[in-house]
XYZ file of C-alpha atoms in Angstrom:
764
model
C -28.207 -46.630 -56.500
C -27.996 -48.818 -53.451
C -24.385 -49.593 -54.174
C -23.697 -45.893 -54.658
C -25.302 -45.036 -51.349
C -23.287 -47.735 -49.635
C -20.104 -46.455 -51.233
C -20.864 -42.915 -50.160
C -21.677 -44.074 -46.634
C -18.459 -46.070 -46.514
C -16.488 -43.103 -47.785
C -18.121 -40.828 -45.240
C -17.418 -43.327 -42.491
C -13.795 -43.563 -43.532
C -13.555 -39.777 -43.555
C -15.041 -39.529 -40.070
C -12.705 -42.258 -38.821
C -9.738 -40.495 -40.378
C -10.916 -37.247 -38.793
C -10.951 -38.892 -35.373
C -7.643 -40.627 -35.847
C -5.913 -37.579 -37.346
C -7.548 -34.515 -35.765
C -6.351 -31.002 -36.609
C -3.713 -29.655 -34.245
C -5.890 -27.260 -32.299
C -4.075 -25.333 -29.571
C -5.098 -26.815 -26.235
C -4.387 -26.051 -22.628
C -1.169 -27.980 -22.700
C 0.048 -26.266 -25.869
C 2.841 -23.738 -25.379
C 1.486 -20.251 -25.261
C 2.582 -16.791 -24.330
C 1.159 -15.000 -21.323
C 0.153 -11.394 -21.103
C -0.803 -9.469 -17.975
C -3.078 -6.546 -18.787
C -4.428 -3.519 -16.938
C -8.122 -2.982 -16.343
C -8.462 -1.221 -19.735
C -6.668 -4.020 -21.593
C -3.295 -2.269 -21.817
C -0.526 -4.892 -21.604
C 1.536 -4.445 -18.481
C 4.018 -7.159 -19.259
C 4.090 -10.012 -21.771
C 5.825 -13.317 -21.251
C 6.668 -15.106 -24.523
C 6.147 -18.807 -25.037
C 8.976 -21.302 -25.292
C 9.730 -20.152 -28.838
C 9.795 -16.494 -27.693
C 6.649 -15.547 -29.596
C 4.624 -12.535 -28.439
C 0.928 -13.210 -28.648
C -1.987 -11.504 -26.920
C -5.081 -13.724 -27.004
C -8.392 -11.919 -27.356
C -12.006 -12.439 -28.384
C -13.837 -11.160 -31.458
C -15.552 -8.486 -29.386
C -12.178 -7.009 -28.382
C -11.194 -6.130 -31.957
C -12.331 -3.130 -33.956
C -15.165 -4.014 -36.384
C -13.168 -2.099 -39.016
C -10.432 -4.711 -38.827
C -12.867 -7.618 -39.209
C -14.459 -5.889 -42.213
C -11.077 -5.216 -43.835
C -9.819 -8.737 -43.151
C -12.866 -10.561 -44.496
C -13.401 -8.077 -47.340
C -9.821 -8.405 -48.580
C -8.920 -11.998 -47.739
C -12.130 -14.013 -47.917
C -15.439 -12.385 -48.840
C -17.219 -15.732 -48.739
C -15.892 -16.610 -45.284
C -19.253 -16.543 -43.524
C -20.922 -19.109 -45.885
C -18.294 -21.462 -47.364
C -17.518 -24.826 -45.656
C -13.859 -24.022 -45.230
C -12.984 -24.134 -48.915
C -14.141 -21.762 -51.683
C -14.430 -23.956 -54.832
C -14.594 -20.927 -57.138
C -11.420 -19.434 -55.670
C -9.621 -22.775 -55.954
C -10.657 -23.276 -59.587
C -9.575 -19.725 -60.403
C -6.192 -20.266 -58.747
C -5.729 -23.601 -60.573
C -6.589 -22.059 -63.980
C -4.153 -19.168 -63.372
C -1.458 -21.636 -62.407
C -2.017 -23.746 -65.548
C -2.244 -20.710 -67.799
C 0.694 -18.759 -66.412
C 2.872 -21.602 -65.216
C 3.205 -20.032 -61.780
C 1.044 -19.260 -58.760
C -0.903 -16.043 -59.246
C -3.313 -16.436 -56.306
C -3.492 -19.189 -53.754
C -7.253 -19.432 -53.466
C -6.902 -19.873 -49.726
C -9.772 -19.031 -47.414
C -9.283 -17.656 -43.915
C -10.033 -21.142 -42.601
C -7.302 -22.589 -44.818
C -4.904 -19.915 -43.595
C -5.714 -20.855 -39.988
C -5.089 -24.504 -40.875
C -1.699 -23.602 -42.338
C -0.833 -21.468 -39.280
C -1.638 -24.352 -36.955
C 0.126 -26.939 -39.160
C 2.601 -25.452 -41.640
C 2.598 -27.236 -45.046
C 4.861 -26.846 -48.083
C 3.742 -24.838 -51.124
C 3.038 -27.969 -53.158
C -0.059 -29.705 -54.467
C 0.107 -32.247 -51.641
C 0.617 -29.465 -49.154
C -2.426 -27.628 -50.521
C -4.548 -30.788 -50.333
C -3.507 -31.299 -46.725
C -4.373 -27.678 -46.008
C -7.822 -28.149 -47.560
C -8.428 -31.252 -45.482
C -7.488 -29.478 -42.262
C -9.742 -26.550 -43.168
C -12.716 -28.896 -43.580
C -11.911 -30.487 -40.232
C -11.796 -27.074 -38.568
C -15.193 -26.151 -39.982
C -16.645 -29.394 -38.615
C -15.335 -28.713 -35.137
C -15.481 -24.951 -34.711
C -17.849 -22.108 -35.341
C -16.937 -19.310 -37.740
C -16.351 -17.032 -34.772
C -13.946 -19.504 -33.151
C -12.032 -19.929 -36.414
C -11.748 -16.182 -36.816
C -10.527 -15.804 -33.229
C -7.770 -18.339 -33.946
C -6.676 -16.158 -36.859
C -6.833 -13.023 -34.714
C -4.550 -14.634 -32.155
C -2.076 -16.523 -34.369
C -1.689 -14.616 -37.658
C 2.002 -13.798 -38.284
C 2.645 -10.076 -37.946
C 6.402 -9.828 -38.365
C 9.286 -10.985 -36.224
C 8.135 -12.498 -32.944
C 4.682 -10.911 -33.132
C 1.571 -13.003 -33.682
C -2.028 -11.836 -33.697
C -3.641 -8.498 -34.300
C -3.515 -7.380 -30.653
C 0.239 -7.954 -30.338
C 0.814 -6.133 -33.647
C -1.452 -3.233 -32.720
C 0.241 -2.777 -29.351
C 3.766 -3.187 -30.718
C 3.517 -1.100 -33.898
C 0.776 1.400 -33.093
C 0.852 1.595 -29.282
C -2.897 1.058 -28.931
C -5.353 -1.817 -28.473
C -6.849 -3.464 -31.540
C -10.254 -2.311 -30.356
C -9.401 1.299 -31.296
C -8.013 0.820 -34.806
C -8.882 3.385 -37.463
C -9.767 2.366 -41.045
C -6.189 2.977 -42.204
C -4.715 1.013 -39.307
C -7.209 -1.823 -39.774
C -6.283 -2.117 -43.450
C -2.568 -2.101 -42.609
C -2.833 -4.942 -40.098
C -5.226 -6.901 -42.328
C -2.682 -7.102 -45.157
C 0.423 -7.570 -42.991
C 0.154 -11.420 -42.656
C 0.435 -11.780 -46.453
C 4.129 -10.959 -46.195
C 4.949 -10.028 -42.601
C 8.712 -9.751 -43.044
C 8.522 -7.502 -46.112
C 5.617 -5.342 -44.988
C 6.681 -4.523 -41.433
C 5.649 -0.903 -40.925
C 8.520 -0.176 -38.541
C 11.095 -1.184 -41.167
C 9.436 -0.737 -44.555
C 6.795 1.974 -44.170
C 6.571 2.662 -47.934
C 5.865 -0.968 -48.841
C 3.406 -1.206 -45.983
C 1.599 1.904 -47.216
C 1.238 0.559 -50.761
C -0.165 -2.745 -49.470
C -2.494 -0.894 -47.099
C -3.868 1.281 -49.889
C -4.732 -1.818 -51.936
C -6.927 -3.001 -49.083
C -8.514 0.444 -48.742
C -9.358 0.527 -52.446
C -11.119 -2.808 -52.144
C -13.089 -1.519 -49.150
C -14.286 1.621 -50.923
C -17.654 0.104 -51.799
C -18.309 -0.694 -48.123
C -16.715 2.273 -46.390
C -17.314 4.981 -48.971
C -14.947 7.048 -51.096
C -14.580 9.869 -48.571
C -13.512 7.513 -45.759
C -11.027 5.718 -48.010
C -9.557 9.007 -49.268
C -9.017 10.225 -45.707
C -7.529 6.861 -44.704
C -5.048 6.931 -47.597
C -3.887 10.339 -46.444
C -2.733 8.919 -43.116
C 1.024 8.257 -43.016
C 2.318 4.880 -41.925
C 4.126 5.562 -38.676
C 5.057 2.615 -36.468
C 6.972 2.650 -33.206
C 9.923 0.407 -32.538
C 8.800 -3.002 -31.337
C 9.589 -3.400 -27.663
C 8.378 -5.470 -24.763
C 5.688 -3.846 -22.576
C 7.105 -3.261 -19.114
C 4.621 -1.659 -16.731
C 4.411 -3.012 -13.176
C 6.912 -5.778 -13.999
C 7.124 -7.283 -10.508
C 3.350 -7.185 -10.150
C 2.967 -8.986 -13.496
C 5.561 -11.580 -12.507
C 3.721 -12.186 -9.245
C 0.380 -12.807 -10.961
C 1.988 -14.944 -13.636
C 3.361 -17.281 -10.996
C -0.032 -17.454 -9.334
C -1.757 -18.197 -12.678
C 0.769 -20.240 -14.694
C -1.817 -21.664 -17.121
C -3.631 -18.455 -18.015
C -2.844 -17.016 -21.442
C -4.201 -13.629 -20.417
C -4.423 -12.247 -16.902
C -6.771 -9.310 -16.435
C -5.896 -7.159 -13.426
C -7.276 -4.172 -11.548
C -4.338 -1.858 -12.291
C -4.919 1.506 -13.948
C -2.264 1.780 -16.679
C -2.169 5.577 -16.612
C -1.894 5.714 -12.823
C 0.740 2.983 -12.839
C 2.823 4.912 -15.345
C 2.503 8.079 -13.240
C 3.609 6.348 -10.047
C 6.584 4.730 -11.760
C 7.661 8.102 -13.149
C 7.392 9.685 -9.695
C 9.627 6.973 -8.284
C 12.086 7.454 -11.144
C 12.387 11.168 -10.383
C 13.494 10.298 -6.824
C 16.364 8.033 -7.873
C 18.838 10.887 -8.201
C 18.197 11.814 -4.553
C 18.815 8.321 -3.231
C 22.171 6.688 -2.524
C 23.074 3.490 -4.379
C 21.280 0.261 -3.475
C 18.284 2.075 -1.973
C 14.947 0.968 -3.380
C 11.334 2.109 -3.083
C 7.876 0.589 -3.225
C 4.442 2.116 -3.674
C 0.886 0.795 -3.577
C -2.368 2.614 -4.445
C -5.688 1.012 -3.438
C -9.185 2.140 -4.358
C -11.081 2.490 -1.075
C -14.479 1.704 -2.592
C -13.542 -1.642 -4.157
C -10.170 -2.467 -2.523
C -8.813 -2.870 -6.050
C -5.142 -2.040 -6.523
C -4.674 0.755 -9.065
C -0.865 1.069 -8.949
C 1.822 -1.325 -7.758
C 5.541 -0.594 -7.790
C 7.566 -3.295 -6.082
C 10.969 -1.694 -6.619
C 12.431 1.669 -7.557
C 13.803 0.728 -10.981
C 13.299 -2.683 -12.555
C 16.339 -2.141 -14.749
C 18.761 -1.355 -11.921
C 20.054 -4.547 -10.364
C 22.209 -2.553 -7.938
C 18.967 -1.399 -6.292
C 17.721 -4.998 -5.900
C 15.343 -4.453 -8.812
C 13.887 -7.976 -8.685
C 13.021 -7.863 -4.972
C 9.317 -7.063 -4.561
C 9.129 -4.895 -1.454
C 5.321 -4.789 -1.550
C 5.430 -8.378 -0.285
C 8.461 -8.107 1.997
C 8.072 -8.152 5.762
C 9.693 -5.057 7.302
C 9.625 -3.205 10.616
C 6.837 -0.568 10.486
C 8.380 1.816 13.014
C 5.569 4.056 14.285
C 3.119 3.230 11.503
C 0.972 1.078 13.834
C 0.215 3.921 16.280
C -3.087 4.993 14.646
C -4.449 1.487 15.227
C -3.318 1.506 18.851
C -5.194 4.718 19.615
C -8.223 3.598 17.600
C -8.455 0.297 19.460
C -7.871 2.039 22.805
C -10.811 4.336 21.968
C -12.989 1.299 21.331
C -11.845 -0.280 24.587
C -12.932 2.827 26.499
C -9.388 3.548 27.710
C -8.967 7.023 26.213
C -10.608 9.938 24.454
C -8.801 12.194 21.997
C -7.349 14.421 24.754
C -6.574 11.886 27.455
C -3.595 13.010 29.527
C -0.417 11.071 28.734
C 3.115 11.457 30.073
C 5.815 12.111 27.515
C 8.630 11.895 30.041
C 11.386 9.343 30.683
C 9.667 6.243 32.011
C 10.498 2.624 32.599
C 7.950 -0.086 31.852
C 9.213 -3.164 33.669
C 12.711 -2.374 32.459
C 11.716 -1.221 28.953
C 12.747 2.422 28.538
C 11.540 3.902 25.230
C 12.812 7.230 23.952
C 11.478 9.602 21.300
C 12.796 9.936 17.775
C 13.947 13.506 18.448
C 15.527 12.440 21.773
C 13.578 15.038 23.784
C 10.349 15.003 25.768
C 7.254 17.194 25.881
C 5.886 16.486 29.361
C 2.066 16.431 29.585
C 0.481 15.673 26.186
C -2.921 14.627 24.916
C -3.613 11.720 22.577
C -3.913 14.142 19.652
C -0.440 15.586 20.174
C 1.028 12.183 20.915
C -0.298 10.789 17.626
C 0.524 13.792 15.469
C 4.078 14.078 16.826
C 4.436 10.289 16.876
C 5.685 10.327 20.467
C 6.951 6.958 21.618
C 6.597 7.001 25.410
C 2.852 7.889 25.397
C 2.233 5.140 22.832
C 4.000 2.593 25.034
C 1.983 3.867 28.010
C -1.298 3.250 26.147
C -0.117 -0.151 24.906
C 0.858 -1.066 28.480
C -2.766 -0.432 29.508
C -4.294 -2.189 26.491
C -1.876 -5.122 26.594
C 0.536 -6.134 23.776
C -1.028 -9.572 23.337
C -4.515 -8.121 23.015
C -3.281 -5.435 20.625
C -1.737 -7.998 18.288
C -4.854 -10.168 18.493
C -7.130 -7.234 17.657
C -4.953 -6.316 14.673
C -5.110 -9.887 13.401
C -8.869 -9.894 13.863
C -8.909 -6.718 11.767
C -6.950 -8.363 8.956
C -3.393 -7.169 9.689
C -1.013 -9.998 10.475
C 2.180 -9.137 12.307
C 5.293 -11.263 11.938
C 7.041 -11.819 15.265
C 10.537 -13.224 15.631
C 10.536 -16.997 15.951
C 9.564 -18.056 19.451
C 8.775 -14.485 20.542
C 5.590 -13.264 22.174
C 4.129 -9.755 21.799
C 5.672 -7.145 24.078
C 5.718 -3.373 24.372
C 8.233 -2.972 21.529
C 5.482 -3.956 19.081
C 4.238 -0.372 18.856
C 7.715 0.977 18.030
C 8.433 -1.466 15.215
C 9.401 -4.652 17.044
C 7.459 -6.732 14.496
C 7.342 -7.046 10.711
C 4.506 -6.129 8.359
C 4.081 -6.100 4.596
C 3.298 -2.939 2.665
C 0.193 -4.520 1.126
C -1.051 -5.586 4.567
C -0.409 -2.157 6.077
C -2.192 -0.359 3.233
C -5.133 -2.757 3.501
C -5.367 -2.000 7.228
C -5.224 1.781 6.682
C -8.208 1.616 4.335
C -10.273 1.189 7.513
C -9.828 4.920 8.199
C -11.763 5.704 5.003
C -14.157 2.746 5.174
C -15.877 3.313 8.513
C -13.459 1.119 10.399
C -13.569 -1.843 8.000
C -10.217 -2.869 6.575
C -9.732 -5.065 3.538
C -7.264 -7.175 1.639
C -6.037 -5.458 -1.554
C -7.514 -7.058 -4.675
C -5.369 -7.601 -7.760
C -7.877 -9.425 -9.999
C -11.369 -8.159 -10.929
C -12.970 -11.430 -9.841
C -10.997 -11.726 -6.595
C -13.274 -12.107 -3.562
C -13.858 -9.126 -1.309
C -12.116 -9.934 1.996
C -13.006 -7.466 4.751
C -12.714 -7.331 8.529
C -13.723 -4.925 11.279
C -10.535 -3.168 12.397
C -12.190 -0.597 14.661
C -15.573 1.031 15.133
C -16.821 3.679 12.741
C -16.483 6.289 15.468
C -12.901 5.353 16.308
C -11.972 5.407 12.611
C -13.472 8.890 12.258
C -11.572 10.213 15.296
C -8.199 8.748 14.295
C -8.527 9.982 10.724
C -9.547 13.440 11.931
C -6.581 13.637 14.303
C -4.171 12.699 11.525
C -5.862 14.930 8.964
C -6.716 18.134 10.804
C -5.510 17.828 14.380
C -8.863 17.240 16.065
C -11.677 19.633 16.968
C -9.485 22.418 18.384
C -7.167 22.694 15.382
C -10.144 22.400 13.076
C -11.676 25.484 14.686
C -8.457 27.500 14.943
C -7.311 26.843 11.382
C -10.820 26.965 9.894
C -10.476 23.441 8.639
C -7.304 23.930 6.585
C -6.214 20.387 7.300
C -9.614 18.983 6.460
C -9.649 20.792 3.116
C -6.444 18.997 2.225
C -8.355 15.761 2.601
C -5.402 13.469 3.333
C -4.670 11.795 6.653
C -1.234 10.225 6.810
C 1.237 8.673 9.202
C 4.947 8.072 8.844
C 7.183 5.456 10.373
C 10.911 4.836 10.722
C 12.332 1.524 11.867
C 15.265 1.125 14.235
C 18.575 2.109 12.649
C 16.916 3.982 9.746
C 16.383 0.719 7.868
C 12.828 1.413 6.720
C 11.070 4.693 5.988
C 7.274 4.542 5.659
C 4.394 6.839 4.812
C 0.789 5.686 4.507
C -2.037 8.076 3.671
C -5.791 7.972 3.223
C -8.085 10.185 1.156
C -11.737 9.701 0.293
C -10.862 7.759 -2.870
C -7.508 6.088 -2.305
C -5.141 4.679 0.279
C -1.475 5.033 -0.659
C 1.521 3.351 0.934
C 5.198 4.201 0.411
C 8.300 2.321 1.588
C 11.913 3.460 1.126
C 15.008 1.563 2.216
C 17.519 -1.092 1.310
C 16.021 -4.543 0.742
C 19.046 -6.141 2.394
C 18.297 -4.264 5.639
C 21.370 -2.029 5.661
C 20.741 1.194 7.631
C 20.364 4.538 5.831
C 21.284 7.210 8.408
C 19.201 10.331 8.010
C 16.470 8.577 6.023
C 13.206 8.590 7.948
C 9.549 8.570 7.044
C 8.931 12.304 7.373
C 11.778 13.486 5.144
C 11.951 10.809 2.449
C 8.682 8.847 2.258
C 6.110 11.532 3.133
C 7.057 13.936 0.274
C 6.677 11.104 -2.225
C 3.325 10.196 -0.675
C 2.069 13.762 -1.129
C 3.250 13.800 -4.750
C 1.453 10.532 -5.478
C -1.787 11.869 -4.017
C -1.422 15.087 -6.000
C -1.019 13.083 -9.196
C -3.720 10.431 -8.745
C -6.402 12.130 -6.658
C -7.247 15.716 -7.576
C -10.851 15.541 -6.341
C -11.732 17.851 -3.428
C -12.491 16.037 -0.176
C -16.083 15.205 0.536
C -17.745 16.813 3.551
C -17.549 14.501 6.552
C -19.570 14.686 9.717
C -19.006 12.790 12.945
C -21.088 9.626 13.265
C -23.705 9.472 16.008
C -21.239 7.734 18.331
C -18.809 10.694 18.283
C -19.265 14.039 20.023
C -17.047 17.023 20.801
C -16.950 17.933 24.499
C -14.832 19.837 27.019
C -12.618 17.801 29.369
C -10.324 18.740 32.231
C -6.749 17.879 33.076
C -5.423 16.254 35.163
C -8.457 14.072 35.907
C -9.428 13.627 32.230
C -13.157 13.798 32.988
C -15.836 15.927 31.359
C -15.621 19.594 32.284
C -19.294 19.772 33.229
C -18.725 16.971 35.765
C -15.503 18.409 37.226
C -15.482 21.114 39.948
C -13.748 24.275 38.642
C -11.033 24.101 41.300
C -10.065 20.635 40.032
C -9.987 21.668 36.368
C -6.428 22.869 35.958
C -6.523 22.836 32.147
C -9.586 22.632 29.906
C -9.434 20.963 26.506
C -11.838 20.091 23.683
C -11.879 16.408 22.841
C -13.621 13.869 20.639
C -15.492 11.367 22.776
C -16.639 7.962 21.621
C -19.992 6.669 22.851
C -20.194 9.574 25.316
C -17.410 7.991 27.390
C -14.901 10.179 29.245
C -12.419 7.708 30.750
C -10.259 9.136 33.547
C -6.521 9.643 33.318
C -4.532 6.440 33.751
C -3.615 5.581 37.368
C -0.313 6.970 38.550
C 2.453 4.458 37.823
C 4.832 5.892 40.435
C 2.608 7.001 43.279
C -0.314 5.220 44.807
C -3.503 6.765 46.103
C -6.513 8.325 44.416
C -6.303 11.124 41.832
C -8.600 13.240 44.049
C -7.559 13.794 47.642
C -8.368 16.096 50.557
C -5.880 18.615 51.872
C -6.272 20.642 55.068
C -5.546 24.361 55.394
C -5.161 26.705 58.311
C -8.266 28.874 58.524
C -6.297 32.069 59.135
C -3.162 31.727 57.005
C -4.341 29.286 54.346
C -1.184 27.243 54.889
C -1.096 23.495 54.873
C -1.608 21.816 58.219
C -2.258 18.488 59.836
C -4.541 17.594 62.664
C -1.744 17.305 65.201
C -0.061 20.608 64.495
C -2.759 23.001 63.322
C -2.467 26.286 65.261
C -6.141 27.076 64.740
C -9.171 25.871 62.860
C -8.741 23.672 59.758
C -10.697 23.663 56.497
C -10.772 20.760 54.046
C -9.794 21.484 50.422
C -10.286 18.950 47.637
C -7.300 18.620 45.301
C -6.632 16.944 41.917
C -3.325 15.161 41.687
C -1.230 15.086 38.503
C 0.729 11.908 37.763
C 3.946 12.050 39.757
C 6.127 11.702 36.644
C 4.546 14.861 35.202
C 4.840 17.162 38.229
C 8.414 18.239 37.403
C 7.197 19.230 33.910
C 4.347 21.516 34.974
C 4.594 25.235 34.286
C 4.584 27.676 37.211
C 0.895 28.618 36.888
C -0.247 25.007 36.799
C 2.026 24.043 39.669
C 0.494 26.800 41.761
C -2.971 25.370 41.189
C -2.010 21.717 41.326
C 0.285 21.557 44.359
C -0.709 22.354 47.938
C 0.569 25.539 49.643
C 3.572 25.542 52.007
C 3.274 23.897 55.381
C 2.462 26.045 58.343
C 5.584 26.624 60.501
C 4.089 24.600 63.289
C 3.702 21.530 61.037
C 6.851 21.402 58.960
C 9.921 23.303 57.939
C 8.971 22.869 54.275
C 9.761 25.567 51.748
C 8.473 25.994 48.198
C 8.025 22.613 46.486
C 10.773 23.351 43.960
C 13.352 23.943 46.692
C 12.034 21.733 49.475
C 13.725 18.534 48.272
C 17.410 18.388 47.497
C 19.683 15.579 46.267
C 22.857 15.451 48.294
C 26.151 13.667 47.779
C 26.029 13.894 43.964
C 26.534 17.156 42.085
C 24.859 18.155 38.846
C 27.215 17.477 35.895
C 29.471 15.213 37.955
C 31.437 12.455 36.223
C 31.840 9.127 37.998
C 34.528 6.741 36.842
C 34.496 3.016 37.273
C 36.941 1.348 39.563
C 39.692 -0.968 38.336
C 38.463 -3.991 36.407
C 35.433 -2.131 35.109
C 33.251 -3.131 38.043
C 29.879 -1.380 38.184
C 29.997 1.470 40.708
C 27.442 1.628 43.504
C 25.973 5.044 44.252
C 24.336 6.034 47.506
C 21.320 8.176 46.615
C 20.244 10.556 49.369
C 17.974 13.596 49.584
C 17.059 16.139 52.206
C 13.797 17.916 52.875
C 11.373 15.239 51.700
C 8.183 14.088 53.358
C 7.011 10.503 53.789
C 8.383 8.290 51.001
C 10.855 9.243 48.288
C 10.632 7.940 44.712
C 13.941 7.611 42.826
C 14.198 7.478 38.998
C 17.136 7.135 36.577
C 16.326 8.170 33.006
C 12.696 7.562 33.859
C 13.336 4.035 35.126
C 11.952 3.402 38.577
C 14.839 2.581 40.935
C 12.865 2.188 44.135
C 10.999 3.803 47.026
C 12.519 4.518 50.424
C 11.561 6.458 53.513
C 12.461 10.147 53.422
C 15.260 9.679 55.964
C 16.793 6.638 54.245
C 19.265 6.291 51.349
C 19.019 4.041 48.268
C 21.969 2.018 46.914
C 22.026 1.939 43.095
C 24.395 -0.280 41.119
C 25.133 1.409 37.751
C 25.402 -1.463 35.293
C 26.291 0.499 32.150
C 28.280 3.596 31.314
C 26.414 6.594 29.964
C 24.571 9.765 30.920
C 21.882 9.525 33.583
C 19.271 11.958 34.788
C 18.549 11.104 38.405
C 15.233 12.381 39.729
C 13.762 12.213 43.219
C 10.228 13.199 44.242
C 8.112 12.876 47.338
C 4.440 12.422 48.051
C 3.901 16.181 48.278
C 5.073 16.919 44.751
C 8.544 18.188 45.620
C 11.274 17.077 43.259
C 14.896 17.558 42.378
C 17.123 16.158 39.670
C 20.763 16.067 38.677
C 22.531 14.775 35.575
C 25.694 12.693 35.857
C 27.999 10.749 33.549
C 29.352 7.285 34.315
C 32.519 6.204 32.513
């Protein structure tokens, strides 16, 4: 007995040594494997085969229908849960049948032995079977039954390049293995027995016969009624094809996670499919080589629900492999909401602060509007809704370009400046580059109480947030974009608010990029349209090409009515007065030329910006003749004088005032004893240059020099050319202007009393 025990111990030791020296070929991290990127519900977005081009979707036991596990174990290996890897009874039965019949009737293989053969193929010989048995015992020593079964679920041959039940279920049935019916479970359970001959997409009749055999064996467990119904189901399989939803998104995550066999993402497969179809419907309207990109972010979690990096992944002419969600492009006017929001927080403006939409020069920078015309006096609301350029530059000039860029970066939006460049006033009109994902993340602040966030692509990605603007500023900016502010809300009974979407468009210089970004209660959506190579697309701008697509995306993905929103405690609606910009209740009636309703932040009513062309206070005292009411001075008053307080409009806006406002804003005519002044409109006249005159350059193309003169002015004269400040001279002096470039010029002159005149000339 002692010798027997020693022999057994020695044999066991040799077996353990052999097991260590010759372990089973378990798939490890370094083993070649396919990758699959899946949506949040498990739907494959895109699969990347391994080096042998095998499609395999790894999954756990919990992700498979219990019906499939029951059918698999019940048909293939009823003793699976208790045998040690080998079923002696099944092996003896297979050996007896082989000896009796002279051929293999049944293999006697267990599921563990099948896994061993999948991992290490062996020939159909006695030695091959012995090797298979040995590997099965090794697997049982190393792995639990659940782990062995999961290897089978992931590696069982399912026909062609498909391996595993999930790949087969998706490819043949178009559904996850978790939702298999009894008939479908039986079909996939029997398929590995002869995957080439039983493929349901090629041989549905054979597949049905094999399936029914499994169903008959499961009748005792599932019941006759269930099996009868399952047999009645036809075998219908779709053509095997590669999943291709969000292909650029999947490629991006695959590169970021090269070792992961399965990458779970935040995308909604249904929403992704909808967005891709909406983009596809636009292709017929676009010229060749124009692409599109779209991004949908859940405001509550910052998770990305849809991601389209290009218009059509199959169209190489449209730069299909260029992911425009990640590309840096000029945003055009899309940064303006942040400018006004940050200016609100800085106490520079309220929602109806007076701005000048007129030709102006800012240290040589002369912005124009997209429509090439000007509106004169505008409030912040109108300036934002109409996306006016000059008022935006005026606000940025007060805030400071460097500070604006720094505040955006603090809020999570990084701007890409040209190499070696520093922020300047062109930033607000698209003189920088942003990425669609960064812009959408910044816009979420309008729906998240001023807190922006980085879009999240993975469920376990950290939540990265930053304060873009205050809650009050975010409410005001969103309300202006959504419903036009408190006045429009009252006039239209909240029509804009009921729509529930606040959006802004943008068009970069030369029509290279068309943008539209919108915010609802649930989602923030960003759209980009253009050519990835930067070629201009004349006539393509945000309002006519990107905004309609944005509205369609919102209509498709967010049908919930908007939630009621109320101003936060820091925001109040109050009356203000132009031109001073102060609260109406703190402004004398005679100084309130126009009354407006505005949103105020923190009860602050900042005054109108200081006059850029004319010095002196916005409120001044004028003197009138007691008898005639005409304007007088101390040295020439014919009788008694009375002081009258006046509110001064910015000098650049005086030529744009309507007749009624001019009558209130400008002083009356001078008394005859004090001046020979006439009405302000006719009291100042440009001389020497006629309206509509054409001036030609001298020989050699030298820049002509014009002598600018005017008659009838008082004190100093201010000269402008296309809004650019040329200089100030005494009323009796002329100004020499060297015209550097050919073109059309509007020359304007104004004096301290509000008189003005202008002519338009052409220089060739």
